[in-house]
mmCIF file of C-alpha atoms in Angstrom:
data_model
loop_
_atom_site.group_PDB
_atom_site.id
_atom_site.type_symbol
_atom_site.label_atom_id
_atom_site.label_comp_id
_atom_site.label_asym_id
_atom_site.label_seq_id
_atom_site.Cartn_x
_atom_site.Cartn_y
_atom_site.Cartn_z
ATOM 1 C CA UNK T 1 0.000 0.000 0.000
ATOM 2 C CA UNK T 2 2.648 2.400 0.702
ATOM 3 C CA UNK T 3 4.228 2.017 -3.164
ATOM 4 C CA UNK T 4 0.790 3.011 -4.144
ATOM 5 C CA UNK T 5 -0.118 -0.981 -5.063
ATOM 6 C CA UNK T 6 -3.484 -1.569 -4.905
ATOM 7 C CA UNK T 7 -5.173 -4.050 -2.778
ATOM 8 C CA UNK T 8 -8.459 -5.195 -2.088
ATOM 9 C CA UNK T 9 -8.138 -3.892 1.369
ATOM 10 C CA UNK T 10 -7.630 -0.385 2.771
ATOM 11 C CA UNK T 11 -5.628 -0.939 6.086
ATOM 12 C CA UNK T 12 -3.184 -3.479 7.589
ATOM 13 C CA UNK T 13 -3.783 -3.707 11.267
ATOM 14 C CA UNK T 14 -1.556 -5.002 13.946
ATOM 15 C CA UNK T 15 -2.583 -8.269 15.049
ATOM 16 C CA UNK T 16 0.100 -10.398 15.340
ATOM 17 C CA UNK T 17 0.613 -9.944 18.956
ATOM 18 C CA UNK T 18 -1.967 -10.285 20.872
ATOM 19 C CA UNK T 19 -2.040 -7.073 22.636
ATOM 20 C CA UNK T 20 -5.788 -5.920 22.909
ATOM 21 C CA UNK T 21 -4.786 -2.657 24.370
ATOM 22 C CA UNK T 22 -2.849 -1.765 21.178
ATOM 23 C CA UNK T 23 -5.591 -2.365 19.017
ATOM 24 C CA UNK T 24 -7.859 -0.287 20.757
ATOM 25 C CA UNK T 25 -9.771 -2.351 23.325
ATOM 26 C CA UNK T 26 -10.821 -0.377 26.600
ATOM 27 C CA UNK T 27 -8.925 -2.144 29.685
ATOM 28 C CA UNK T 28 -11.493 -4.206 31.854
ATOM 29 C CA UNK T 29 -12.370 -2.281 34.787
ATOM 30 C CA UNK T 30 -13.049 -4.856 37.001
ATOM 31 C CA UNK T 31 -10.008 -6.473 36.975
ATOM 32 C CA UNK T 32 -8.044 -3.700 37.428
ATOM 33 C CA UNK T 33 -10.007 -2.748 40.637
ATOM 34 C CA UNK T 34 -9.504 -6.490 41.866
ATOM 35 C CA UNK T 35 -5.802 -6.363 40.960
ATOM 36 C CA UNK T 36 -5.475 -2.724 42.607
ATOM 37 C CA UNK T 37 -7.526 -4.333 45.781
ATOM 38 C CA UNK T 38 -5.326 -7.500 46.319
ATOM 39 C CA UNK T 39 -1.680 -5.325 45.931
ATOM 40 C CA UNK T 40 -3.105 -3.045 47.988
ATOM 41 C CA UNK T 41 -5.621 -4.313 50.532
ATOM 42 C CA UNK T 42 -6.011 -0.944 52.510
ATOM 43 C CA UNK T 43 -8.186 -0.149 49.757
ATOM 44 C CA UNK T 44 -10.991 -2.795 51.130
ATOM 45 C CA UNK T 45 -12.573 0.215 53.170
ATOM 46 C CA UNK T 46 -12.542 2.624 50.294
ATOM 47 C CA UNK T 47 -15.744 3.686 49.141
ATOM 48 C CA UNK T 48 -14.095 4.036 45.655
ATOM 49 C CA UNK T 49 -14.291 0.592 45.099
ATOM 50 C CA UNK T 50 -17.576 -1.156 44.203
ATOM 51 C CA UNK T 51 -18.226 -4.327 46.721
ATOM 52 C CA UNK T 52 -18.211 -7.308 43.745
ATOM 53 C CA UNK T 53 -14.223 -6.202 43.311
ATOM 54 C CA UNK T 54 -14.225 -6.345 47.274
ATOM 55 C CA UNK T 55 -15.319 -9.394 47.397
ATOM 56 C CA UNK T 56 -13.655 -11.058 44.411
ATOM 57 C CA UNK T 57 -10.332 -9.121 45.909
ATOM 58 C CA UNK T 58 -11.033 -10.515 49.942
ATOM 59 C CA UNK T 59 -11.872 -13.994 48.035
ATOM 60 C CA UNK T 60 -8.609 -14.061 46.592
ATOM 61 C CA UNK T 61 -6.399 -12.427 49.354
ATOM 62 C CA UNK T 62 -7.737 -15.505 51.754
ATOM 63 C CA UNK T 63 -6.705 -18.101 49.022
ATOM 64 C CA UNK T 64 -2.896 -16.575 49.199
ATOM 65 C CA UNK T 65 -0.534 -17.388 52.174
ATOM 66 C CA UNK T 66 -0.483 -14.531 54.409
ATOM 67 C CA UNK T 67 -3.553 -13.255 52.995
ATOM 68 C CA UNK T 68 -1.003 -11.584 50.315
ATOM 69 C CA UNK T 69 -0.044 -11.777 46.736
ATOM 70 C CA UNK T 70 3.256 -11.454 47.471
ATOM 71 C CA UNK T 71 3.162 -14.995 49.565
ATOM 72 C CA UNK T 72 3.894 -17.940 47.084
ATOM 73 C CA UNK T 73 1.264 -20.118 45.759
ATOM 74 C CA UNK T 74 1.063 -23.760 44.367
ATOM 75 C CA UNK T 75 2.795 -24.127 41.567
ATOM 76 C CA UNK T 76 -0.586 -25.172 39.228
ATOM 77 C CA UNK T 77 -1.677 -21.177 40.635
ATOM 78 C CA UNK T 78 -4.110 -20.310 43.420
ATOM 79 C CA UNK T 79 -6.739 -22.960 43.786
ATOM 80 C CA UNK T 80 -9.475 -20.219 43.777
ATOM 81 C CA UNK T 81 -8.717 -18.849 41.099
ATOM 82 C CA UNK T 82 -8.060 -22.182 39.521
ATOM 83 C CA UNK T 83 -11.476 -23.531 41.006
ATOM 84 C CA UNK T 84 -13.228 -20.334 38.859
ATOM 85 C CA UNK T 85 -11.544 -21.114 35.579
ATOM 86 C CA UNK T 86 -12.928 -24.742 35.983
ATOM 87 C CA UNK T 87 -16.797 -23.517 36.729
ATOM 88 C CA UNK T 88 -16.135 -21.179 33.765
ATOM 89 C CA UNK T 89 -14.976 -23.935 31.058
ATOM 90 C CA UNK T 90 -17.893 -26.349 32.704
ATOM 91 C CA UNK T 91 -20.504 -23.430 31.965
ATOM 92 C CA UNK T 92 -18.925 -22.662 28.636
ATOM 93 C CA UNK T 93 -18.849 -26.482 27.431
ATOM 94 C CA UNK T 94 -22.576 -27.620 28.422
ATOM 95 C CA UNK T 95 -21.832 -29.063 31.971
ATOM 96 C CA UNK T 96 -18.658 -30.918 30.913
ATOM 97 C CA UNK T 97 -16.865 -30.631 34.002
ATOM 98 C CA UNK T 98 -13.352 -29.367 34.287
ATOM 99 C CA UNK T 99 -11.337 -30.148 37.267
ATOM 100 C CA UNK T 100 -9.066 -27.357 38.775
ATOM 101 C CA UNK T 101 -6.391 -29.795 39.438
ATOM 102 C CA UNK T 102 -6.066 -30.297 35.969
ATOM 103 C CA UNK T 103 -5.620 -25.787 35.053
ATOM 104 C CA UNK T 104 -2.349 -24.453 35.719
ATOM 105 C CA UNK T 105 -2.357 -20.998 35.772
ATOM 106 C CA UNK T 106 0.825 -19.337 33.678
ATOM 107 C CA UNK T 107 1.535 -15.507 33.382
ATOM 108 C CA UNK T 108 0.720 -15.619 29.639
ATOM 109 C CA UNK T 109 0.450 -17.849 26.713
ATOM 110 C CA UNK T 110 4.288 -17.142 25.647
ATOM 111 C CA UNK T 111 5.014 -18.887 29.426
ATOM 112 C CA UNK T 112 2.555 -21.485 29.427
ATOM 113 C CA UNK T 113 4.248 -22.713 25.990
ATOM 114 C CA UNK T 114 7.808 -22.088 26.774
ATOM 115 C CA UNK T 115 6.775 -24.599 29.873
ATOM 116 C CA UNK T 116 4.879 -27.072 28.348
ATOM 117 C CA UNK T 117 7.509 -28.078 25.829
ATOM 118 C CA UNK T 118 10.364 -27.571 28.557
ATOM 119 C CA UNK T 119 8.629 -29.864 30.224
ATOM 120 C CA UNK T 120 8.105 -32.506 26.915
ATOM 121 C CA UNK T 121 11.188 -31.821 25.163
ATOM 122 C CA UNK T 122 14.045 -34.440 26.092
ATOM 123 C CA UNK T 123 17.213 -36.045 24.398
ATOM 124 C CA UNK T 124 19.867 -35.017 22.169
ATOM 125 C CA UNK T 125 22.114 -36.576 18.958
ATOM 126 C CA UNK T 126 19.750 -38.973 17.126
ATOM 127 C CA UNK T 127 16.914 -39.180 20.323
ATOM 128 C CA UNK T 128 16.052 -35.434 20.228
ATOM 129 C CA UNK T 129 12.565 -34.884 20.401
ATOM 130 C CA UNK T 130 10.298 -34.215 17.446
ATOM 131 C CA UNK T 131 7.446 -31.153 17.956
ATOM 132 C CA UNK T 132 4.690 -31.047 15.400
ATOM 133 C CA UNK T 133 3.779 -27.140 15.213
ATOM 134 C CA UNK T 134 0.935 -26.158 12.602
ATOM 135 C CA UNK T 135 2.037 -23.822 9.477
ATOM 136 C CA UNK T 136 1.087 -21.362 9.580
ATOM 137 C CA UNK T 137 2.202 -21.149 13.044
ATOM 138 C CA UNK T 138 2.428 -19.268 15.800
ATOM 139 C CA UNK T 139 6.456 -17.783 16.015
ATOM 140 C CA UNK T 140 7.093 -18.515 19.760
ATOM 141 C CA UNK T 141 6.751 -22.283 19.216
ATOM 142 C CA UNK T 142 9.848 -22.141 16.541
ATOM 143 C CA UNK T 143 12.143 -19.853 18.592
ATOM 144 C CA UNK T 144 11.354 -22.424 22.008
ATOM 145 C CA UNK T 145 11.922 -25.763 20.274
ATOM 146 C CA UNK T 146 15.044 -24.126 18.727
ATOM 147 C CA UNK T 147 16.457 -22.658 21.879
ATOM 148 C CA UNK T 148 15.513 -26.519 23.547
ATOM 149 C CA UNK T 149 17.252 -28.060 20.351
ATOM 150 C CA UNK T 150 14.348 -30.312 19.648
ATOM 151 C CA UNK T 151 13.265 -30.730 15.911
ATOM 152 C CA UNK T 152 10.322 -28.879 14.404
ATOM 153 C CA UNK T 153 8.249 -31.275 12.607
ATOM 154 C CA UNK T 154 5.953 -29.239 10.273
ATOM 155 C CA UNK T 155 2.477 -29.845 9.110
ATOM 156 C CA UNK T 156 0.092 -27.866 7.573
ATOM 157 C CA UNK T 157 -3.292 -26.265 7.720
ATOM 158 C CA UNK T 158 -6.069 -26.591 5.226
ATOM 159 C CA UNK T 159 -6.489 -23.579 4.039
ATOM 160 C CA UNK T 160 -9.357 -23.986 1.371
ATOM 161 C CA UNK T 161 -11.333 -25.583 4.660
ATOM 162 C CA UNK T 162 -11.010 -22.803 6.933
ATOM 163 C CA UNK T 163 -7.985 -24.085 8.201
ATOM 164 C CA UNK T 164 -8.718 -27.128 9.415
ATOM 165 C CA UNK T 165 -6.329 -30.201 10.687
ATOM 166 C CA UNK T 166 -6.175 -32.797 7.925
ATOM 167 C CA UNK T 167 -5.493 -36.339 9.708
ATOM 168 C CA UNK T 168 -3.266 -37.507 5.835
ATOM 169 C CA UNK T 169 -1.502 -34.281 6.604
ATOM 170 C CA UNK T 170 -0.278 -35.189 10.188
ATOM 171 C CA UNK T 171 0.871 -38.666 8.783
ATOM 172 C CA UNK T 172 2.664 -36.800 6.154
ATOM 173 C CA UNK T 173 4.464 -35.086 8.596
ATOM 174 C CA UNK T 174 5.192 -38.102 11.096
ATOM 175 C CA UNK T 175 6.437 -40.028 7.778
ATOM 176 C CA UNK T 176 8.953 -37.398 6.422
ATOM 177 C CA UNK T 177 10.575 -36.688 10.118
#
């Protein structure tokens, strides 16, 4: 667009990184007021606040050690919090139930990836492990299982079909590695 090509679009926007904020989206109140409550819990008597944050906030806070977030936690995350994400995905999948002590809570997706295949990636020389990432893919997943030395097994999306997982395509893949 800026050599003056034309393209059946007007604008490129940014969204390659998954930062809402960037792209325009208003910040969620609430959680801001719940994250302001919990780092600073002198703020429970302030009428500022309204009382579902105080709650949420006074919820959490009793879930931490110390009734602080700076206490640690379980490693899988605070079981509140975990216990919440589970009712969530059971409402949101038709009364499937979810268990908490299957959610692990991780500071962001990078993290939660960068842990997942730490934690699956093993072996070197000829027994180095073998990662099937979709193409097109997601970057992150390419920069961890080169940093881990593993090998990137590639398979691709159907694009004509919305982008859908082909099963021949997977064996492909498995095959040619």
């Amino acid at each position: 667009m800026q050599r003056g090509i034309k393209k059946p679009f007007t604008e490129v926007i940014r969204a390659n990184i998954g930062d809402a904020q960037a792209m325009g989206q208003q910040p969620i109140t609430f959680l801001r007021q719940v994250m302001a409550l919990c780092t600073y819990p002198n703020l429970l008597d302030s009428p500022s606040f309204p009382e579902d944050a105080k709650k949420r906030a006074r919820r959490i806070l009793q879930a931490c050690g110390g009734n602080s977030l700076g206490s640690y936690s379980a490693s899988q995350g605070v079981n509140c919090i975990r216990e919440d994400v589970a009712a969530y995905i059971t409402r949101r999948d038709g009364g499937v139930p979810a268990d908490p002590d299957n959610i692990y809570l991780t500071t962001g997706a990078s993290d939660g990836i960068s842990t997942i295949l730490k934690i699956l990636v093993s072996g070197g020389g000829k027994s180095r492990t073998g990662v099937m990432i979709p193409i097109p893919q997601y970057p992150l997943y390419s920069a961890v299982i080169s940093e881990l030395d593993a090998i990137q097994v590639n398979y691709y999306l159907d694009e004509e079909n919305c982008w859908a997982l082909n099963v021949n395509e997977l064996r492909r893949a498995v095959q040619e590695a």
